[in-house]
Amino acid sequence: MSESSTPAKSGLREFWAQLPVEGRWLLSTVAVQTLGRGLTLPFTVIYLHEVRDISLDLAGLLMAFIAVVAILVTGPAGALTDRLGARRMLLWATSAQLVGCVILAFATTPLMVALAFVFLGFNFGVSWPAFNSLVAAITTGATRQQYFGINFALVNLGIGLGGVIGGLYADVANPTTFTVIYLADAASMLVPIGLLLGPLRHVHGRAEKPEGATAAAGSYLAILRNPAVVWVTLLTFLGVFIGYGQMEAGFPAFARQVSHVSTSVIGSAFAINTAVIVGLQFFVLRRITGRRRTRVLMVMTTLWAGAWLVLGLTGFAPGGVAAAAGVLAFHATFALGETLLQPTIPAITNDMAPDHLRGRYNAVNAGAFQAGAILGPVVAGVMLNHRWSAAFIAMLIVGCAFMVVLAFAVERRITPLVNGIPNDTADRVDRVDVVDPSATTTATPTTDPASAGPGSGAGPEVRTTPANPHPVVS
């Protein structure tokens, strides 16, 4: 697959034209797929506690159990993605999500809830490395970066709309309404399952191991010996710890206990977050295409540091209009930073990964994300429970500063192409790979990772022509 030559100012029409048919199918249904997730995502704890009479403490432990299962399966899932293909793993993951939602719709005991959460955790742990690997199998270069960003916006759109519909429909006094929304969540999984069995059935997202590459070179230990992988993993973990890991615990708790704003203000802040992401993501993508991804991450950390500072200042005027305005401004600024994060780290991860190890590279990144998402709420709960609100904000701002240091470290260890700088003059680029020294894959043609040629068994044939340098999947 030829390196994309998308201009920095290219529009949505050009991006869409450069996507293979499989990419269009995958992207065009994202909002529909995530609509069902949005129906239930904000209300799971409420459902467990107020509808199924499970204590808040136990409900919290059960929610954490999802992440534990996800972490346990992420490593094996990455290896199986490389061995069996991303499409097959996604089929298993989405099927597990469907089963889990059906069980949860009728769960009346903690044991049934735990069983449902095993399936949900399996989906979360498997789908991340598999989905990112599938995207990487059908996109490359600037198009890949744009894909990750636009996908993020559509995910937020679907979840946001689903949350609004679920909030209007679900009623704790009527348990049947919760059964309906969880069954709707399960039904939404039929969309990706249909895609994977239909239009995407030929794109399995598996690349053959290069000749001379040893099994040891593809182990997780060998991958983590790559300094670039270590620094990107640390960057991901810290970004989630000070970012997404605080959205469900740190931010709401601070806004209520320190800023003293109403729940309606908090709900409005999340709505603004979604609106900013959906409204600005493509504009941001046009601005950052062709720029160093590590520098984009530095801009993001500056925005996040400013957002946490604004939230911290609301504690000096709690309960008033200024506090409410500060909480809303926090989420607007934080969301703008999110539009910079999603197109960068996933693109760096997949661009530096050897084709045959992409599932494992994505699994390492997913594990870092999950660890940050678990530790973030725990630290926030301890600090805010002890009324260490100033120290909490200071910790997050210092964390943003440390992210800049990590971004510089990553920049020194990856190639310009991996960092988002186009290289139209070279047909071959040096990759930061973890392979056997005798293998000849450190300089890899920028070909579709799903295709090793007709009849190779590695995926659909991808061809380019001088008149059309963009990939055509057949």
Coordinates of C-alpha atoms in Angstrom, one line a residue:
M1 CA 0.0 0.0 0.0
S2 CA 1.6 3.3 -1.0
E3 CA 2.1 6.0 1.6
S4 CA -0.8 8.4 1.5
S5 CA -0.1 11.8 0.0
T6 CA -3.1 13.5 1.5
P7 CA -2.6 17.2 1.7
A8 CA -2.7 18.8 5.2
K9 CA -5.8 20.7 4.2
S10 CA -7.7 17.9 2.5
G11 CA -11.3 17.8 3.3
L12 CA -13.7 15.1 4.3
R13 CA -14.5 14.3 0.6
E14 CA -10.8 13.6 -0.2
F15 CA -10.5 11.5 3.0
W16 CA -13.5 9.5 2.0
A17 CA -12.3 9.0 -1.5
Q18 CA -9.0 7.6 -0.3
L19 CA -10.6 5.0 2.0
P20 CA -10.9 1.5 0.6
V21 CA -14.5 0.2 0.5
E22 CA -13.8 -1.8 3.6
G23 CA -12.7 1.3 5.4
R24 CA -15.9 3.1 4.4
W25 CA -18.1 0.3 5.7
L26 CA -16.2 0.2 9.0
L27 CA -16.4 3.9 9.6
S28 CA -19.9 4.6 8.3
T29 CA -21.6 2.4 11.0
V30 CA -19.6 3.5 14.0
A31 CA -22.2 5.9 15.4
V32 CA -24.9 3.2 15.1
Q33 CA -22.8 0.6 16.8
T34 CA -22.0 2.9 19.7
L35 CA -25.5 4.2 20.1
G36 CA -26.4 1.1 22.1
R37 CA -23.3 1.5 24.2
G38 CA -24.5 5.0 25.1
L39 CA -27.9 3.8 26.1
T40 CA -26.4 1.9 29.1
L41 CA -22.9 3.3 29.8
P42 CA -23.9 6.2 32.1
F43 CA -26.5 4.1 34.0
T44 CA -24.8 0.8 34.9
V45 CA -24.1 1.7 38.6
I46 CA -27.6 3.2 38.9
Y47 CA -29.1 0.0 37.5
L48 CA -27.1 -2.3 39.8
H49 CA -27.8 -0.2 43.0
E50 CA -31.3 1.3 42.5
V51 CA -32.9 -1.4 40.4
R52 CA -31.2 -4.6 41.4
D53 CA -30.6 -3.6 45.1
I54 CA -26.9 -4.2 45.0
S55 CA -24.9 -2.1 47.4
L56 CA -22.7 0.7 46.0
D57 CA -19.6 -0.9 47.4
L58 CA -20.3 -4.2 45.7
A59 CA -21.4 -2.4 42.5
G60 CA -18.1 -0.6 42.4
L61 CA -16.2 -3.9 42.8
L62 CA -18.2 -5.5 40.1
M63 CA -17.5 -2.6 37.8
A64 CA -13.8 -2.9 38.5
F65 CA -14.1 -6.6 37.7
I66 CA -14.7 -5.7 34.1
A67 CA -11.3 -4.0 33.9
V68 CA -9.6 -6.9 35.7
V69 CA -11.0 -9.4 33.1
A70 CA -10.0 -7.0 30.3
I71 CA -6.4 -6.8 31.5
L72 CA -6.2 -10.6 31.9
V73 CA -7.2 -11.2 28.3
T74 CA -5.5 -8.3 26.5
G75 CA -2.1 -10.0 26.3
P76 CA -3.4 -13.3 24.8
A77 CA -5.8 -11.4 22.6
G78 CA -2.9 -9.4 21.0
A79 CA -1.0 -12.6 20.2
L80 CA -4.1 -14.3 18.8
T81 CA -4.9 -11.2 16.7
D82 CA -1.5 -11.6 15.0
R83 CA -2.0 -15.4 14.6
L84 CA -5.7 -15.7 13.7
G85 CA -6.4 -12.2 12.3
A86 CA -8.2 -9.1 13.6
R87 CA -11.5 -9.9 12.0
R88 CA -12.0 -13.2 13.7
M89 CA -11.0 -11.8 17.1
L90 CA -13.5 -8.9 16.7
L91 CA -16.2 -11.4 15.9
W92 CA -15.5 -13.2 19.2
A93 CA -15.4 -9.9 21.1
T94 CA -18.6 -8.4 19.7
S95 CA -20.4 -11.7 20.2
A96 CA -19.2 -11.7 23.9
Q97 CA -20.5 -8.2 24.3
L98 CA -23.9 -9.3 22.9
V99 CA -24.1 -12.2 25.3
G100 CA -23.0 -10.1 28.3
C101 CA -25.6 -7.4 27.6
V102 CA -28.4 -10.0 27.4
I103 CA -27.4 -11.6 30.7
L104 CA -27.1 -8.2 32.3
A105 CA -30.6 -7.2 31.1
F106 CA -32.1 -10.0 33.3
A107 CA -29.5 -10.2 36.0
T108 CA -31.0 -10.0 39.5
T109 CA -28.1 -11.3 41.6
P110 CA -24.4 -10.2 42.0
L111 CA -23.4 -13.6 40.6
M112 CA -25.3 -13.1 37.4
V113 CA -23.9 -9.6 37.1
A114 CA -20.4 -10.9 37.5
L115 CA -21.0 -13.5 34.8
A116 CA -22.3 -10.8 32.5
F117 CA -19.2 -8.7 33.3
V118 CA -16.9 -11.6 32.3
F119 CA -18.3 -11.3 28.8
L120 CA -18.1 -7.5 28.8
G121 CA -14.5 -7.6 30.1
F122 CA -13.6 -10.1 27.4
N123 CA -14.9 -7.8 24.8
F124 CA -13.0 -4.8 26.1
G125 CA -9.8 -6.7 26.4
V126 CA -10.0 -8.3 22.9
S127 CA -11.7 -5.6 20.8
W128 CA -9.1 -2.8 21.3
P129 CA -6.0 -4.5 19.8
A130 CA -8.2 -6.3 17.2
F131 CA -10.0 -3.2 16.1
N132 CA -6.9 -1.0 15.9
S133 CA -5.2 -3.8 14.0
L134 CA -8.1 -4.0 11.5
V135 CA -8.0 -0.3 11.0
A136 CA -4.3 -0.4 10.4
A137 CA -4.8 -3.2 7.9
I138 CA -6.9 -1.0 5.6
T139 CA -5.4 2.4 6.1
T140 CA -1.9 3.9 6.2
G141 CA -0.1 7.2 6.7
A142 CA -2.2 10.4 7.1
T143 CA -5.3 8.5 6.2
R144 CA -4.8 6.2 9.2
Q145 CA -4.3 9.2 11.5
Q146 CA -7.5 10.8 10.2
Y147 CA -9.4 7.6 10.5
F148 CA -8.6 7.2 14.2
G149 CA -9.7 10.8 14.8
I150 CA -12.9 10.6 12.9
N151 CA -13.7 7.3 14.5
F152 CA -13.3 8.9 17.9
A153 CA -15.7 11.7 17.0
L154 CA -18.3 9.2 15.7
V155 CA -17.9 7.1 18.9
N156 CA -18.6 10.1 21.0
L157 CA -21.6 11.1 18.8
G158 CA -23.1 7.6 19.2
I159 CA -22.5 7.4 22.9
G160 CA -23.7 11.0 23.4
L161 CA -27.0 10.4 21.5
G162 CA -27.4 7.0 23.3
G163 CA -26.9 8.7 26.7
V164 CA -29.6 11.3 25.9
I165 CA -32.1 8.6 24.8
G166 CA -31.3 6.3 27.7
G167 CA -31.7 9.2 30.2
L168 CA -35.1 10.1 28.8
Y169 CA -36.3 6.5 28.7
A170 CA -34.8 4.6 31.6
D171 CA -36.8 4.8 34.9
V172 CA -35.6 3.3 38.1
A173 CA -39.2 2.8 39.2
N174 CA -39.7 0.6 36.1
P175 CA -37.1 -2.1 35.9
T176 CA -38.4 -3.2 32.5
T177 CA -37.0 0.0 30.9
F178 CA -33.5 -1.0 31.9
T179 CA -34.1 -4.5 30.5
V180 CA -35.0 -2.8 27.2
I181 CA -32.0 -0.6 27.0
Y182 CA -29.6 -3.5 27.7
L183 CA -31.3 -5.6 25.1
A184 CA -31.0 -2.7 22.7
D185 CA -27.2 -2.5 23.5
A186 CA -27.0 -6.2 22.7
A187 CA -28.9 -5.7 19.4
S188 CA -26.5 -3.0 18.4
M189 CA -23.7 -5.6 18.3
L190 CA -25.5 -7.2 15.3
V191 CA -24.2 -4.3 13.2
P192 CA -20.5 -5.0 13.6
I193 CA -21.2 -8.8 13.5
G194 CA -23.0 -8.3 10.2
L195 CA -20.1 -6.2 8.8
L196 CA -17.5 -8.7 9.8
L197 CA -19.5 -11.6 8.3
G198 CA -20.4 -9.6 5.2
P199 CA -18.5 -6.7 3.5
L200 CA -15.4 -7.2 5.7
R201 CA -15.2 -11.0 5.5
H202 CA -12.1 -10.9 3.2
V203 CA -10.1 -8.5 5.4
H204 CA -8.8 -10.6 8.2
G205 CA -6.0 -8.2 9.2
R206 CA -3.3 -10.8 9.5
A207 CA 0.2 -10.5 8.1
E208 CA 2.6 -13.4 7.6
K209 CA 5.7 -13.5 9.7
P210 CA 8.7 -12.3 7.7
E211 CA 11.3 -14.9 6.6
G212 CA 14.0 -15.1 9.2
A213 CA 12.0 -13.7 12.1
T214 CA 12.2 -15.8 15.2
A215 CA 9.4 -16.6 17.6
A216 CA 11.3 -15.0 20.5
A217 CA 11.5 -11.7 18.6
G218 CA 7.7 -11.6 18.7
S219 CA 7.3 -12.2 22.4
Y220 CA 6.0 -9.4 24.7
L221 CA 9.3 -9.3 26.5
A222 CA 11.1 -8.7 23.3
I223 CA 8.6 -6.0 22.3
L224 CA 9.1 -4.2 25.6
R225 CA 12.8 -4.2 25.1
N226 CA 12.2 -1.7 22.3
P227 CA 12.8 1.7 24.0
A228 CA 10.2 3.4 21.8
V229 CA 7.5 1.0 22.9
V230 CA 8.3 1.5 26.6
W231 CA 8.1 5.3 26.2
V232 CA 4.9 5.2 24.2
T233 CA 3.4 2.8 26.8
L234 CA 4.4 5.2 29.7
L235 CA 3.0 8.1 27.7
T236 CA -0.3 6.3 27.2
F237 CA -0.6 5.2 30.9
L238 CA 0.1 8.7 32.2
G239 CA -2.3 10.3 29.6
V240 CA -5.1 8.0 30.8
F241 CA -4.3 8.4 34.5
I242 CA -4.5 12.2 34.4
G243 CA -7.2 12.2 31.7
Y244 CA -9.8 9.6 31.1
G245 CA -9.1 7.9 34.4
Q246 CA -10.5 11.0 36.2
M247 CA -13.6 11.5 34.1
E248 CA -15.8 9.0 36.0
A249 CA -14.4 9.6 39.5
G250 CA -12.0 12.5 40.0
F251 CA -13.9 15.2 38.0
P252 CA -17.5 14.5 39.2
A253 CA -16.3 14.1 42.8
F254 CA -14.3 17.4 42.7
A255 CA -17.2 19.2 41.0
R256 CA -19.6 18.1 43.7
Q257 CA -17.4 18.2 46.8
V258 CA -15.2 21.2 46.0
S259 CA -16.9 23.3 43.3
H260 CA -20.3 22.6 44.8
V261 CA -22.1 22.6 41.4
S262 CA -25.3 20.7 40.7
T263 CA -25.6 17.4 38.9
S264 CA -27.3 19.1 36.0
V265 CA -24.2 21.3 35.6
I266 CA -22.0 18.1 35.6
G267 CA -24.3 16.6 33.0
S268 CA -24.1 19.7 30.9
A269 CA -20.3 19.6 31.1
F270 CA -20.3 16.1 29.6
A271 CA -22.7 17.2 26.9
I272 CA -20.3 20.1 26.0
N273 CA -17.5 17.6 25.9
T274 CA -19.3 15.5 23.3
A275 CA -20.3 18.6 21.3
V276 CA -16.7 19.9 21.1
I277 CA -15.3 16.5 20.0
V278 CA -18.0 16.0 17.4
G279 CA -17.9 19.6 16.1
L280 CA -14.1 20.1 16.0
Q281 CA -12.5 16.7 15.4
F282 CA -12.3 17.0 11.7
F283 CA -11.1 20.6 11.8
V284 CA -8.4 19.6 14.2
L285 CA -7.4 16.7 11.9
R286 CA -6.9 19.0 9.0
R287 CA -4.7 21.2 11.2
I288 CA -2.4 18.5 12.5
T289 CA -2.0 16.3 9.4
G290 CA 1.7 16.4 8.4
R291 CA 2.8 17.7 11.8
R292 CA 4.9 15.9 14.4
R293 CA 2.5 13.8 16.5
T294 CA 4.7 14.2 19.6
R295 CA 4.4 18.0 19.3
V296 CA 0.6 17.7 18.9
L297 CA 0.6 15.7 22.1
M298 CA 2.5 18.5 23.8
V299 CA -0.2 21.0 22.8
M300 CA -2.7 18.5 24.2
T301 CA -1.0 18.4 27.6
T302 CA -0.9 22.2 27.7
L303 CA -4.7 22.3 27.1
W304 CA -5.2 19.6 29.8
A305 CA -3.1 21.4 32.3
G306 CA -5.0 24.6 31.7
A307 CA -8.3 22.7 32.0
W308 CA -7.3 21.2 35.4
L309 CA -6.1 24.6 36.6
V310 CA -9.5 26.1 35.7
L311 CA -11.3 23.4 37.6
G312 CA -9.1 23.9 40.6
L313 CA -9.8 27.6 40.6
T314 CA -13.6 26.9 41.0
G315 CA -12.8 25.8 44.5
F316 CA -12.2 29.4 45.4
A317 CA -15.8 30.4 44.5
P318 CA -17.8 27.3 45.2
G319 CA -21.5 27.0 44.5
G320 CA -21.9 30.1 42.3
V321 CA -22.1 31.0 38.7
A322 CA -18.3 31.3 38.4
A323 CA -17.9 27.7 39.6
A324 CA -20.5 26.4 37.2
A325 CA -18.8 28.3 34.3
G326 CA -15.5 26.9 35.3
V327 CA -16.7 23.4 35.3
L328 CA -18.2 23.9 31.8
A329 CA -15.0 25.5 30.6
F330 CA -13.0 22.6 32.0
H331 CA -14.8 20.1 29.9
A332 CA -14.7 22.2 26.8
T333 CA -11.0 22.6 27.0
F334 CA -10.4 19.0 28.0
A335 CA -12.4 17.9 25.0
L336 CA -10.3 20.0 22.7
G337 CA -7.3 18.2 24.0
E338 CA -9.0 14.8 23.4
T339 CA -9.3 15.6 19.7
L340 CA -5.5 15.8 19.7
L341 CA -4.9 12.6 21.6
Q342 CA -6.9 10.1 19.7
P343 CA -5.4 10.6 16.2
T344 CA -1.8 10.5 17.6
I345 CA -1.0 7.7 20.0
P346 CA -2.9 5.0 18.1
A347 CA -1.3 6.1 14.8
I348 CA 2.2 6.1 16.4
T349 CA 1.6 2.6 17.8
N350 CA 0.5 1.1 14.5
D351 CA 3.0 2.9 12.4
M352 CA 6.0 1.7 14.4
A353 CA 4.6 -1.9 14.7
P354 CA 5.9 -4.6 12.3
D355 CA 2.9 -5.8 10.4
H356 CA 3.0 -9.3 11.9
L357 CA 3.2 -8.0 15.5
R358 CA 0.6 -5.3 15.3
G359 CA -1.9 -7.1 17.5
R360 CA 0.6 -7.4 20.3
Y361 CA 1.8 -3.8 19.9
N362 CA -1.9 -2.7 20.3
A363 CA -2.3 -5.0 23.2
V364 CA 0.6 -3.4 25.1
N365 CA -1.0 0.0 24.4
A366 CA -4.4 -1.2 25.5
G367 CA -2.9 -2.7 28.7
A368 CA -1.4 0.7 29.5
F369 CA -4.8 2.4 28.9
Q370 CA -6.6 0.0 31.1
A371 CA -4.0 0.3 33.9
G372 CA -4.4 4.1 33.9
A373 CA -8.2 3.8 33.8
I374 CA -8.1 1.6 36.9
L375 CA -5.5 3.5 39.0
G376 CA -6.8 7.0 38.1
P377 CA -10.2 6.6 40.0
V378 CA -8.5 4.8 42.9
V379 CA -6.0 7.7 43.5
A380 CA -8.7 10.3 43.0
G381 CA -11.0 8.6 45.5
V382 CA -8.3 8.4 48.2
M383 CA -7.1 12.0 47.7
L384 CA -10.6 13.6 47.5
N385 CA -11.9 11.5 50.4
H386 CA -9.1 13.0 52.5
R387 CA -10.0 16.5 51.3
W388 CA -6.6 16.8 49.5
S389 CA -8.3 18.8 46.6
A390 CA -5.4 21.2 46.0
A391 CA -2.9 18.4 46.0
F392 CA -5.1 16.5 43.6
I393 CA -5.1 19.3 41.1
A394 CA -1.4 19.9 41.5
M395 CA -0.7 16.2 40.9
L396 CA -2.6 16.3 37.6
I397 CA -0.9 19.5 36.4
V398 CA 2.5 18.0 37.3
G399 CA 1.5 14.9 35.4
C400 CA 0.7 17.0 32.3
A401 CA 4.2 18.5 32.5
F402 CA 5.8 15.1 32.8
M403 CA 3.8 14.0 29.7
V404 CA 5.7 16.7 27.8
V405 CA 9.0 15.1 28.9
L406 CA 7.7 11.7 27.8
A407 CA 6.6 13.1 24.4
F408 CA 10.2 14.4 23.9
A409 CA 11.6 11.0 24.8
V410 CA 9.3 9.3 22.3
E411 CA 10.2 11.8 19.6
R412 CA 13.9 10.9 19.9
R413 CA 13.2 7.2 19.5
I414 CA 10.8 7.0 16.5
T415 CA 11.4 7.8 12.8
P416 CA 9.9 11.0 11.3
L417 CA 7.5 8.9 9.3
V418 CA 6.2 7.2 12.4
N419 CA 5.9 10.6 14.0
G420 CA 3.6 11.8 11.2
I421 CA 6.0 13.5 8.9
P422 CA 5.4 12.4 5.3
N423 CA 8.3 10.9 3.3
D424 CA 7.2 11.0 -0.3
T425 CA 10.7 10.5 -1.7
A426 CA 11.4 7.1 -0.1
D427 CA 9.8 3.9 -1.1
R428 CA 11.2 2.2 1.9
V429 CA 11.4 3.5 5.5
D430 CA 13.3 2.4 8.5
R431 CA 10.9 1.1 11.2
V432 CA 11.5 0.9 14.9
D433 CA 10.9 -2.8 15.0
V434 CA 11.6 -5.7 17.4
V435 CA 12.6 -8.5 15.1
D436 CA 15.4 -11.0 14.8
P437 CA 18.7 -9.3 13.7
S438 CA 18.9 -11.7 10.8
A439 CA 15.5 -10.7 9.5
T440 CA 15.2 -8.2 6.7
T441 CA 12.2 -6.3 8.0
T442 CA 13.7 -3.2 9.7
A443 CA 13.2 -1.5 6.4
T444 CA 9.7 -2.4 5.4
P445 CA 7.8 -1.2 2.3
T446 CA 4.8 0.8 3.3
T447 CA 2.4 -1.9 2.1
D448 CA -1.0 -2.9 3.4
P449 CA -0.3 -5.1 6.5
A450 CA -3.2 -7.3 5.5
S451 CA -1.7 -8.1 2.1
A452 CA 1.4 -10.1 1.3
G453 CA 0.3 -10.6 -2.3
P454 CA -2.3 -12.6 -4.1
G455 CA -2.7 -16.1 -2.8
S456 CA -0.5 -15.6 0.2
G457 CA -3.3 -16.1 2.7
A458 CA -2.4 -12.8 4.4
G459 CA -5.4 -10.8 3.2
P460 CA -7.0 -9.1 0.2
E461 CA -4.8 -8.1 -2.8
V462 CA -3.9 -4.4 -2.7
R463 CA -2.8 -2.7 -5.9
T464 CA -1.8 0.8 -6.8
T465 CA -1.3 2.5 -10.1
P466 CA 0.7 5.6 -11.1
A467 CA -2.6 7.4 -11.8
N468 CA -4.1 6.3 -8.5
P469 CA -1.5 5.9 -5.7
H470 CA -4.1 5.2 -3.2
P471 CA -4.9 1.5 -2.3
V472 CA -7.6 -0.5 -4.0
V473 CA -8.6 -3.6 -2.1
S474 CA -9.9 -6.4 -4.1

